[in-house]
Amino acid sequence: MSQISQETADVNAAIDAELQLLDPAVRTSRALAARLLDPEFVEVGASGRRWTYEEMLAALPELDGGGGSGEDGPRFEPSGMGGVVLAPGIVHLTYETVIDGRRARRSSLWRRRDGETGWRMYYHQATPVPAGD
């Protein structure tokens, strides 16, 4: 596989994993979410709060887009998702979401360690978009 083809495959795999993390069925399952979050995971949420791996796994079912609002609750609507390979095994994704009328710009770092086949989110940042922007 050419380098460009491999990079495209890596970005697409990270996008697929990111979309899985936005799915309420994954957000409410600790086991499914744990497979997608790196053990060294850190997030700075749109609220400004810093989350660790364990904190995120514990809270994810009740956070926006999870099961806390029931199956009919608000869901993330992602748009403009794209990515770039920063180095072998490291993909940077950027995109926007809307949930319950609130927009956020998001940035995620995904990594795949040597010997592993799956991608895991290593870092995530969400920044609220001001009204009218």
PDB file of C-alpha atoms in Angstrom, residues 7 40 54 59 63 66 78 99-100 110 113 126:
ATOM      1  CA  GLU A   7      -2.563   7.718   5.430  1.00  0.00           C
ATOM      2  CA  GLU A  40      -3.609   7.866  28.847  1.00  0.00           C
ATOM      3  CA  GLU A  54     -11.420   6.870  34.287  1.00  0.00           C
ATOM      4  CA  ALA A  59     -19.386  10.002  33.278  1.00  0.00           C
ATOM      5  CA  LEU A  63     -22.997  13.394  29.382  1.00  0.00           C
ATOM      6  CA  GLY A  66     -25.336   9.620  26.000  1.00  0.00           C
ATOM      7  CA  PRO A  78     -21.034  16.201  13.395  1.00  0.00           C
ATOM      8  CA  ILE A  99     -26.163  19.184  20.052  1.00  0.00           C
ATOM      9  CA  ASP A 100     -29.348  20.640  21.425  1.00  0.00           C
ATOM     10  CA  TRP A 110      -5.895   9.342  17.805  1.00  0.00           C
ATOM     11  CA  ARG A 113       0.559   1.821  19.163  1.00  0.00           C
ATOM     12  CA  ALA A 126     -13.992  20.957  22.517  1.00  0.00           C
TER      13      ALA A 126
END
